[in-house]
CSV table of C-alpha atoms and ligand atoms in Angstrom, one decimal:
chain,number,residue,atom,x,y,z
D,89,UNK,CA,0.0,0.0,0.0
D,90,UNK,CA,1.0,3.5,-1.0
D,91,UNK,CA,-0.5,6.7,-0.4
D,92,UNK,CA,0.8,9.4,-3.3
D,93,UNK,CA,0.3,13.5,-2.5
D,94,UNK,CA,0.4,14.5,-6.5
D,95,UNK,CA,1.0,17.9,-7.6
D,96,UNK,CA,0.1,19.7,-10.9
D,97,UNK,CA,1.2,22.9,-12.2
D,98,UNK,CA,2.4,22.5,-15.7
D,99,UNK,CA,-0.2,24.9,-17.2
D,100,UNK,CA,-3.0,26.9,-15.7
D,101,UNK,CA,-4.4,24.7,-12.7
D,102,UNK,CA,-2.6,24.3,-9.7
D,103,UNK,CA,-4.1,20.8,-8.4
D,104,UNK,CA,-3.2,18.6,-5.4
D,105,UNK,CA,-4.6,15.0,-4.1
D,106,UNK,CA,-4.1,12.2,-2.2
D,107,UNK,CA,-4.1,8.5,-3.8
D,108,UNK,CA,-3.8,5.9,-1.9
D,109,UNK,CA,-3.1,2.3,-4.2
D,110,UNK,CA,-5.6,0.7,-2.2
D,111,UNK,CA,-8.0,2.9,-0.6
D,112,UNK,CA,-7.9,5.3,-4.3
D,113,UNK,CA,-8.8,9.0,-4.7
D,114,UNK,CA,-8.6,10.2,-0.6
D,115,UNK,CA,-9.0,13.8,-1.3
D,116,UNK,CA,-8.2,16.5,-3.9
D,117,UNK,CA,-8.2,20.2,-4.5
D,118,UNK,CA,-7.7,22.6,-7.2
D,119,UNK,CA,-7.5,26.3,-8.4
D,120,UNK,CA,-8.4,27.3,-11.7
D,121,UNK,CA,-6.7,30.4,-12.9
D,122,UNK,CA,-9.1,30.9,-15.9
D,123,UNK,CA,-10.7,33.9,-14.8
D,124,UNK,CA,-6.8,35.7,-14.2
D,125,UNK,CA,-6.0,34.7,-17.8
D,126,UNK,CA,-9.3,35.7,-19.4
D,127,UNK,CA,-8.6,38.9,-20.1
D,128,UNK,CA,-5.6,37.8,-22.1
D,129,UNK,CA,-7.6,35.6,-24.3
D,130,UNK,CA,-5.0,32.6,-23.2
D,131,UNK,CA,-2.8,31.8,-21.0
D,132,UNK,CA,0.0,34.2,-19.6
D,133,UNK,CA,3.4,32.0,-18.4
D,134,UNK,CA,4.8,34.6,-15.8
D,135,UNK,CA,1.5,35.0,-14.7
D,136,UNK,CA,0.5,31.5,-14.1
D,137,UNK,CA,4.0,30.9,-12.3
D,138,UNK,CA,3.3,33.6,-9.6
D,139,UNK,CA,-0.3,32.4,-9.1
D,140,UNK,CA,0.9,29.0,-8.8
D,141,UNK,CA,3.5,30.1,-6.1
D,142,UNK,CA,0.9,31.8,-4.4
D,143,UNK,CA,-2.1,28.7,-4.4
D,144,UNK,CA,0.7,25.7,-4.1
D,145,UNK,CA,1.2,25.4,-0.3
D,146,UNK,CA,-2.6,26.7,0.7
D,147,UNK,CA,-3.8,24.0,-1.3
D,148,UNK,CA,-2.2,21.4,-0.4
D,149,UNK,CA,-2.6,22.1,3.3
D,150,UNK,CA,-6.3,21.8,2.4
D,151,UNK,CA,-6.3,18.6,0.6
D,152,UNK,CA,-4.3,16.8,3.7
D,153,UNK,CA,-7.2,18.2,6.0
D,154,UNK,CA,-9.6,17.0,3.4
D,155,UNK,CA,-8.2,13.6,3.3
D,156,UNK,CA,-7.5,13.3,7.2
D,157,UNK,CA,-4.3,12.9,7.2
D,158,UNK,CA,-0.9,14.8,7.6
D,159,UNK,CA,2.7,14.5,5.4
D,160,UNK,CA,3.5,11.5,8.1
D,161,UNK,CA,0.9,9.8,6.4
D,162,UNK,CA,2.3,9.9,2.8
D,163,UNK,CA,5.1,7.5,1.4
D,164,UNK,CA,5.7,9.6,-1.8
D,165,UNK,CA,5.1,12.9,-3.7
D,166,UNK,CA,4.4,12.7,-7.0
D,167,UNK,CA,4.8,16.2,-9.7
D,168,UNK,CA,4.2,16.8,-13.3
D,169,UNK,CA,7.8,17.1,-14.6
D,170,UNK,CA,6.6,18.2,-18.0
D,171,UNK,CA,5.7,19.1,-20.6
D,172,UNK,CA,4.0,22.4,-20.3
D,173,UNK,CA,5.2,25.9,-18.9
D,174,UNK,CA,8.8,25.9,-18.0
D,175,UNK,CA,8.3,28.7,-14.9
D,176,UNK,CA,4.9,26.7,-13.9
D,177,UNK,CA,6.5,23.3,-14.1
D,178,UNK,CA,9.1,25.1,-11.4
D,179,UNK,CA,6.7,25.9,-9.1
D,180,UNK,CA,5.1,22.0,-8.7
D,181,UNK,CA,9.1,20.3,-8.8
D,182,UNK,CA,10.8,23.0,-6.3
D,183,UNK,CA,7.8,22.8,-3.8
D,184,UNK,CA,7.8,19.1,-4.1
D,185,UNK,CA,11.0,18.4,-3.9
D,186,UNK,CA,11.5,20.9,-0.6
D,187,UNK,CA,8.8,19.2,1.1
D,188,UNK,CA,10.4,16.0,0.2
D,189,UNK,CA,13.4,16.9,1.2
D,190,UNK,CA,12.3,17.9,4.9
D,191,UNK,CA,10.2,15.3,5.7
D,192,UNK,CA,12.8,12.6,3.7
D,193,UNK,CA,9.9,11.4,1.5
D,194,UNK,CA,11.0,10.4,-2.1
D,195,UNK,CA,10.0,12.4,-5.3
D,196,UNK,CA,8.4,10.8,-8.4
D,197,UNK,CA,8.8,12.9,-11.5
D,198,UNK,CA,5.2,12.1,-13.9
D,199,UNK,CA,4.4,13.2,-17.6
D,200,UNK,CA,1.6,15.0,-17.5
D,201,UNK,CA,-0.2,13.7,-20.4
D,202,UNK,CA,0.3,10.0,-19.0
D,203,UNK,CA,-1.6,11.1,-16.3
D,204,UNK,CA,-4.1,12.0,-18.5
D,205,UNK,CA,-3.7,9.0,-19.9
D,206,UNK,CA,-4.6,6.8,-16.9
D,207,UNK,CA,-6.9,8.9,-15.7
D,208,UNK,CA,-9.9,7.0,-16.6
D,209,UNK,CA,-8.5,4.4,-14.4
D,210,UNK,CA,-10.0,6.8,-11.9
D,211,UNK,CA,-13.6,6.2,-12.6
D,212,UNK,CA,-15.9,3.2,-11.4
D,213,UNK,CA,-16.0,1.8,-15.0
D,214,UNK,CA,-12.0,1.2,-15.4
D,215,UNK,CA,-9.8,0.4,-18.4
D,216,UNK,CA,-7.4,-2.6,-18.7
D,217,UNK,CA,-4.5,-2.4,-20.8
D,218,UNK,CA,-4.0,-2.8,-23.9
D,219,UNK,CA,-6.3,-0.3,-25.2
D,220,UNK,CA,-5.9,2.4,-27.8
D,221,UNK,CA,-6.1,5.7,-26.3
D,222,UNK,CA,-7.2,9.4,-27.6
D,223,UNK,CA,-5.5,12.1,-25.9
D,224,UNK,CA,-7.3,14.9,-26.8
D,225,UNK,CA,-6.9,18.7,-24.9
D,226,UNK,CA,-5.8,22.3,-25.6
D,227,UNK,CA,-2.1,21.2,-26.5
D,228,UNK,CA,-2.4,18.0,-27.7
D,229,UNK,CA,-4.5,15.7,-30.0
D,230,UNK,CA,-2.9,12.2,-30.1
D,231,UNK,CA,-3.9,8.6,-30.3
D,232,UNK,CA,-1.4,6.0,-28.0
D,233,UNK,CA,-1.3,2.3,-28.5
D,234,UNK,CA,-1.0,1.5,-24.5
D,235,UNK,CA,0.2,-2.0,-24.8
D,236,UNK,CA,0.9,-1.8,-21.0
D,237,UNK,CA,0.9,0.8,-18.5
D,238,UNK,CA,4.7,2.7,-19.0
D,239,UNK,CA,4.7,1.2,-22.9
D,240,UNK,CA,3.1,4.1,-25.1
D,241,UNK,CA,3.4,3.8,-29.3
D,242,UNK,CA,2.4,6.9,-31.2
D,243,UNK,CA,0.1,6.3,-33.3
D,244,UNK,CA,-1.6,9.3,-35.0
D,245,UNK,CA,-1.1,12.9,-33.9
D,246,UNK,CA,-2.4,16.1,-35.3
D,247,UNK,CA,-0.8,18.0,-38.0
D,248,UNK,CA,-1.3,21.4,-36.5
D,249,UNK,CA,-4.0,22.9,-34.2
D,250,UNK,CA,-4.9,20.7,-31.3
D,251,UNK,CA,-8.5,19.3,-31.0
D,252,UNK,CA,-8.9,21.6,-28.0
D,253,UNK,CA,-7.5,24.4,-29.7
D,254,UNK,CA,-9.8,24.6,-32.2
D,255,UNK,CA,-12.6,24.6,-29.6
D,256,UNK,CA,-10.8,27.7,-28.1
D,257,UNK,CA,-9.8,29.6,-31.2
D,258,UNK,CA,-13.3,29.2,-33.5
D,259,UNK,CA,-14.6,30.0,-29.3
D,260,UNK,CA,-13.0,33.1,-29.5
D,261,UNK,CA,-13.7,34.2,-33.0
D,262,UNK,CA,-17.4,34.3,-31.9
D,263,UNK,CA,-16.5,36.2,-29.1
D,264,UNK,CA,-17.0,33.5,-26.6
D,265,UNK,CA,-14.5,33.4,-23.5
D,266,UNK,CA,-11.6,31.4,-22.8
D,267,UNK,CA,-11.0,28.1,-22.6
D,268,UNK,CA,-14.2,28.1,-25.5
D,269,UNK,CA,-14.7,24.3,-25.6
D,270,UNK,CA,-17.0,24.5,-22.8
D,271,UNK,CA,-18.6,27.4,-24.0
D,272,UNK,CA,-19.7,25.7,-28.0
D,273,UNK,CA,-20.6,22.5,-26.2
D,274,UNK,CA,-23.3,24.3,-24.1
D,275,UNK,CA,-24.3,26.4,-26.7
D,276,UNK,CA,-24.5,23.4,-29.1
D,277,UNK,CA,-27.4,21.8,-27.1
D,278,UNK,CA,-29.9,23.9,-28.7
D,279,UNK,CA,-28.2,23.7,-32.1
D,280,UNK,CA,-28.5,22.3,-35.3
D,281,UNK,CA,-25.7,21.8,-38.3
D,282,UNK,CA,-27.2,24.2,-40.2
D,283,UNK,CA,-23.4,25.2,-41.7
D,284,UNK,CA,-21.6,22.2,-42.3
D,285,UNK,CA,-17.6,23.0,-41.6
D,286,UNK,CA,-14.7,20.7,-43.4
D,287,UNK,CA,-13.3,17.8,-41.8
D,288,UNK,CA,-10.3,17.6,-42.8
D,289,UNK,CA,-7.9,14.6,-43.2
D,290,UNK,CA,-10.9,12.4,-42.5
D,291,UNK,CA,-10.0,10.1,-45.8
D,292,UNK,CA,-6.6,10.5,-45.6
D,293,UNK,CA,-6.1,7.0,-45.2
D,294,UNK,CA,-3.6,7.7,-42.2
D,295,UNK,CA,-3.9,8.8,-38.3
D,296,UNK,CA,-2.7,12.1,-38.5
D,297,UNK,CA,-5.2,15.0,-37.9
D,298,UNK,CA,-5.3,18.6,-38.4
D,299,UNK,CA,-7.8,21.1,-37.3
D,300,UNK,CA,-6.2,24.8,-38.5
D,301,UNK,CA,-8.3,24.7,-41.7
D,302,UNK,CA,-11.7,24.8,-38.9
D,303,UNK,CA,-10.4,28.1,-38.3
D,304,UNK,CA,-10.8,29.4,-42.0
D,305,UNK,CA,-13.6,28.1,-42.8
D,306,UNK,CA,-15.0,29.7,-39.5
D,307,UNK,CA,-13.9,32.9,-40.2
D,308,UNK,CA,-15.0,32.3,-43.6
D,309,UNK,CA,-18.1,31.8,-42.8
D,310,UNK,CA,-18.8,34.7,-39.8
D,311,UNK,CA,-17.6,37.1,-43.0
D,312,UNK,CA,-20.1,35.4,-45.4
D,313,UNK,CA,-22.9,35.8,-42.1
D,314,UNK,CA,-22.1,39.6,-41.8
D,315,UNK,CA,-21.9,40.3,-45.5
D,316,UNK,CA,-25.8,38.6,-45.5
D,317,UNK,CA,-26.7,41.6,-42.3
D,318,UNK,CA,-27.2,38.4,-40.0
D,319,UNK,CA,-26.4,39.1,-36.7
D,320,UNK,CA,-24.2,36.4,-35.2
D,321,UNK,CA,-26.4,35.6,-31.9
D,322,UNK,CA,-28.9,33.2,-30.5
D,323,UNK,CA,-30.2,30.4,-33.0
D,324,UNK,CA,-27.2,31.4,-35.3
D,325,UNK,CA,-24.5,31.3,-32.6
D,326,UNK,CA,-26.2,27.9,-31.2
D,327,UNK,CA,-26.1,26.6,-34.8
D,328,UNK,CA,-22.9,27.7,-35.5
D,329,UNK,CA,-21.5,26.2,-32.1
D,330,UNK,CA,-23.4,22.8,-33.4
D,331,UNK,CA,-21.7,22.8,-36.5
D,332,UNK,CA,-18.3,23.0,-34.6
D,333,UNK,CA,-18.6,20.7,-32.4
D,334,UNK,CA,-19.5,18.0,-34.8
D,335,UNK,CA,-16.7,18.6,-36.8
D,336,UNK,CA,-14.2,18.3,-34.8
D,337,UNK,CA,-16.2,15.0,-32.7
D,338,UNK,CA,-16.3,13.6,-36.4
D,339,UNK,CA,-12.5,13.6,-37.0
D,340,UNK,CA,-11.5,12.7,-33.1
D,341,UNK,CA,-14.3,9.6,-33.6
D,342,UNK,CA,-13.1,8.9,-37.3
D,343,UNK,CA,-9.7,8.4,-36.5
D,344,UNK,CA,-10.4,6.9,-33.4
D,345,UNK,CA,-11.8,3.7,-35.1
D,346,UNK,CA,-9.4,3.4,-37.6
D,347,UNK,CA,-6.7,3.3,-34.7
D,348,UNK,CA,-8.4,0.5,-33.4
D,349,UNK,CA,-9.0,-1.2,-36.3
D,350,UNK,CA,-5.5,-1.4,-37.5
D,351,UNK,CA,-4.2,-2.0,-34.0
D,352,UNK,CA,-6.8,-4.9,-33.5
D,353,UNK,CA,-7.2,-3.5,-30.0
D,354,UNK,CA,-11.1,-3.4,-28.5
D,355,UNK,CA,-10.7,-0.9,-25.9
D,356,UNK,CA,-10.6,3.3,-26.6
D,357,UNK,CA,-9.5,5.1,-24.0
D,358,UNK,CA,-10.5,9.4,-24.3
D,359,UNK,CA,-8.8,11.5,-21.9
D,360,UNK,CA,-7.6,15.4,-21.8
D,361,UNK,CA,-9.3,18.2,-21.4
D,362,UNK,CA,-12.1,17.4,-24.4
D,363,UNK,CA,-13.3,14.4,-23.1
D,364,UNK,CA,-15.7,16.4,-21.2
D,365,UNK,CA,-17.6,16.9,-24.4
D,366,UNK,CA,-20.9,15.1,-23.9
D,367,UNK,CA,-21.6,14.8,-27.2
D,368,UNK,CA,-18.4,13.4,-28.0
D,369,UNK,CA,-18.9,10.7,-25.5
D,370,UNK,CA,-22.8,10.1,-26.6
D,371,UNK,CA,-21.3,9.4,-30.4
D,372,UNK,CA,-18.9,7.1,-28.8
D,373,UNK,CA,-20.7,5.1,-26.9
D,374,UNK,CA,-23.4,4.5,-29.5
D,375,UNK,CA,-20.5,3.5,-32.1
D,376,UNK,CA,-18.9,1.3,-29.5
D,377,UNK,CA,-22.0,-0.5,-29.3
D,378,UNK,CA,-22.5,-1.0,-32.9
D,379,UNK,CA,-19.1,-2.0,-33.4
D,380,UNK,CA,-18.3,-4.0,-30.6
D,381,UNK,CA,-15.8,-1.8,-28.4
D,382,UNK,CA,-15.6,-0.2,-24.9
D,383,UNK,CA,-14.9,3.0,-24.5
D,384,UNK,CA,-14.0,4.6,-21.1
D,385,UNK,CA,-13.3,8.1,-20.0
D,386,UNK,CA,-12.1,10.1,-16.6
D,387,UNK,CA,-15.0,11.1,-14.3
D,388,UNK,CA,-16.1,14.9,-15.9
D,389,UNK,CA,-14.4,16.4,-12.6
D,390,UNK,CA,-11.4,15.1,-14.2
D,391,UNK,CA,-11.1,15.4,-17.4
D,392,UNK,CA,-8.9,19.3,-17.4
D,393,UNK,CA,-6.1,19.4,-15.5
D,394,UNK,CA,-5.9,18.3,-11.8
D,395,UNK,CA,-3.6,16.6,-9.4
D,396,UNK,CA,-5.5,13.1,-8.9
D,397,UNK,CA,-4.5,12.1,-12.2
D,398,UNK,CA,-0.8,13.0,-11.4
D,399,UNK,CA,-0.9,11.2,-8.3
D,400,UNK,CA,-2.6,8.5,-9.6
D,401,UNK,CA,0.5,8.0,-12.6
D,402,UNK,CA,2.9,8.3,-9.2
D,403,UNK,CA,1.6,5.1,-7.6
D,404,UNK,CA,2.0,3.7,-11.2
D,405,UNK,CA,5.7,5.0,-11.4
D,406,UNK,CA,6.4,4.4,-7.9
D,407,UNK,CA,9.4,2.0,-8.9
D,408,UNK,CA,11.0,5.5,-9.7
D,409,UNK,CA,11.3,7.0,-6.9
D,410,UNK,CA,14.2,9.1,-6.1
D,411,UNK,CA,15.7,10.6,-2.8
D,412,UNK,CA,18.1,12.6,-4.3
D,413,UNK,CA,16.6,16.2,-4.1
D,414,UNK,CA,18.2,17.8,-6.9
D,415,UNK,CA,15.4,18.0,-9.9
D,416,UNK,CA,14.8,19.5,-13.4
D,417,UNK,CA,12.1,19.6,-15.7
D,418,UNK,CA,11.2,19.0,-19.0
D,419,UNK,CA,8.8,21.7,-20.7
D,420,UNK,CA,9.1,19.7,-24.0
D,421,UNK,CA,8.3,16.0,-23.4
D,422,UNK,CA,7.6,13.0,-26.1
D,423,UNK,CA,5.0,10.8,-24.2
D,424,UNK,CA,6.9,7.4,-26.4
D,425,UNK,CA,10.0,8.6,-24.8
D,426,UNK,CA,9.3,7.4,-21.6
D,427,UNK,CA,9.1,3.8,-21.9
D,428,UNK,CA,11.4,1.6,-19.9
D,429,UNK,CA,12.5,4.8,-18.1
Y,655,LIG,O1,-6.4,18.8,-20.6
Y,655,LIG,P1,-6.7,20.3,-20.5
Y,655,LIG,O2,-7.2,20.8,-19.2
Y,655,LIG,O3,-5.4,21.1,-20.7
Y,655,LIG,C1,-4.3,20.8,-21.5
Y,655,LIG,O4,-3.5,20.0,-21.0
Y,655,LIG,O5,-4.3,21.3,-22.6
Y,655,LIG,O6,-7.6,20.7,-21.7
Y,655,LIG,C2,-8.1,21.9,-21.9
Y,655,LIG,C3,-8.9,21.9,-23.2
Y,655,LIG,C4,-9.3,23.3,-23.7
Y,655,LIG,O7,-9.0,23.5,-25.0
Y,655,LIG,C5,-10.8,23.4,-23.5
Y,655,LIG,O8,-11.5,24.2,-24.4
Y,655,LIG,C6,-11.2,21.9,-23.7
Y,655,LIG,O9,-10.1,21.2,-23.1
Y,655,LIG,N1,-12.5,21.5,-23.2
Y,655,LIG,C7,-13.6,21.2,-23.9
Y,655,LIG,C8,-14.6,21.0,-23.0
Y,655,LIG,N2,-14.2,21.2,-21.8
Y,655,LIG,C9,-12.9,21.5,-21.9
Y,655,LIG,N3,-13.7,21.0,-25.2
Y,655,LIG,C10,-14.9,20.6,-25.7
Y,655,LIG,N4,-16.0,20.4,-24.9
Y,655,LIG,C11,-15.9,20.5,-23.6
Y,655,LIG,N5,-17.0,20.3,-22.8
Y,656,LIG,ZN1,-3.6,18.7,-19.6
């Protein structure tokens, strides 16, 4: 038995919880800096390393009274080591580490995007290995063979624009705020594909995606919109929204398949910060059905950025523990890299 405090701060979340291997998820907490960045249409680095400094140690005082317990109680602190914001990624290793190195617990470097990756191993309905997984959040839009847990083989990735980031930036060009993936998805509900938006790369025969030519053809069409006198609001805005998300759910789900087809694997993983689009996981399930699958995803608490999932990929990585208190981290980080590490 193991009991994991896991830290994350590689982007715009500082998040901290407790894991223990047999008991699971004791107790988490998180602070979104969304609002702080807002104004800035994205995230600011320098700003999100200062907030982080200031949230870090409040928060995790929190989550120990949360989960009953104090650092006497944990064997091992687990951090995101990358990739993400170099001055963010600073905070999370120099706080763990210092707390590490006064109360001689060891430190457990994690990629961020395998936790991600396991997180759906944190929901009642969990995957076993191997399964194909579809990584799909602001940065990154990638599909993983996960033959076992630590053994990762790229097998698609995207091109250009990440599936998230095309939420965010056709989000912002309708003058919705940021992060905008949230924002289509509600606005979808009461939508229809009225303007159907390319898909591109969805016959190209291979996994890669791309999602930069969504942005044209949005922009293309607002111009068209105004040119017409329509006013880009209510049923228009919902429609618009609609035909959005069903672009981009068509090439995630597209590609998706085809990865399991060709990898013969009959488990699909979704994780990152768009697998809290509901109508991504309604399409799913219904194909998984029809084509004989499972499909499994993160609870919707923790699908963005948080420190369960960090803690969770520590008592995964425990055999790397280190007690030597000197530490780095890697803002740039190939997932594939870190097998056999
Ligand atoms: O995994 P995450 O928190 O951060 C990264 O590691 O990038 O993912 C954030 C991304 C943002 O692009 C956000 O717009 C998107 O996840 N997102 C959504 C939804 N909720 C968050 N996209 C579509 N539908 C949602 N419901
Ligand atoms: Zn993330």
């Amino acid at each position: 038995m193991a009991r994991i405090l896991g830290i994350e701060s590689s982007c715009d979340e500082t998040g901290i919880a407790i894991y223990d291997s047999e008991l699971g998820l004791l107790a988490d907490t998180l602070y979104s800096q969304i609002e702080l960045h807002r104004q800035y249409g994205g995230v600011v680095p320098e700003l999100a390393s200062r907030d982080h400094l200031r949230k870090i140690i409040p928060l995790i005082d929190e989550c120990l009274n949360k989960a009953q317990c104090t650092l006497k109680d944990i064997d091992a602190i687990a951090y995101t080591e990358g990739p993400g914001l170099n001055g963010a990624l600073l905070v999370g290793a120099s706080v763990a580490n210092a707390i590490g190195f006064a109360n001689n617990l060891p430190i457990i470097p994690v990629h961020h995007l395998e936790g991600h990756l396991l997180s759906p191993l944190l929901a009642e309905n969990k995957p076993q290995a191997p399964f194909v997984a579809l990584l799909a959040s602001g940065g990154h839009s990638q599909l993983i063979a996960v033959h076992e847990i630590g053994n990762y083989e790229l097998l698609g990735d995207t091109l250009d624009d990440a599936a998230g980031e095309a939420f965010d930036k056709t989000a912002k060009m309708l003058g919705l705020p940021y992060p905008g993936g949230k924002f289509i998805a509600k606005l979808a509900v009461n939508g229809q594909e009225s303007y159907p938006l390319p898909r591109p790369m969805l016959h190209s025969g291979d996994l890669a995606m791309s999602f930069s030519g969504l942005k044209t053809a949005v922009l293309t069409l607002i111009s068209k919109l105004e040119q017409q006198n329509i006013k880009i609001e209510g049923q228009v805005l919902a429609d618009i929204a609609k035909s959005i998300e069903e672009a981009i759910t068509d090439v995630l789900i597209k590609k998706s398949l085809s990865a399991l087809k060709e990898s013969k694997i009959k488990s699909l993983v979704v994780s990152g910060g768009v697998s809290a689009n509901l109508t991504l996981r309604q399409k799913l399930d219904k194909l998984a059905i029809k084509h004989g699958f499972k499909v499994f995803y993160p609870p919707l608490a923790l699908c963005t950025d948080n420190g369960a999932m960090i803690a969770l990929a520590g008592a995964y990585r425990l055999a790397n523990k280190k007690l030597n208190y000197s530490f780095s981290v890697r803002p740039r980080w190939d997932l594939t890299k870190i097998n056999n590490e």
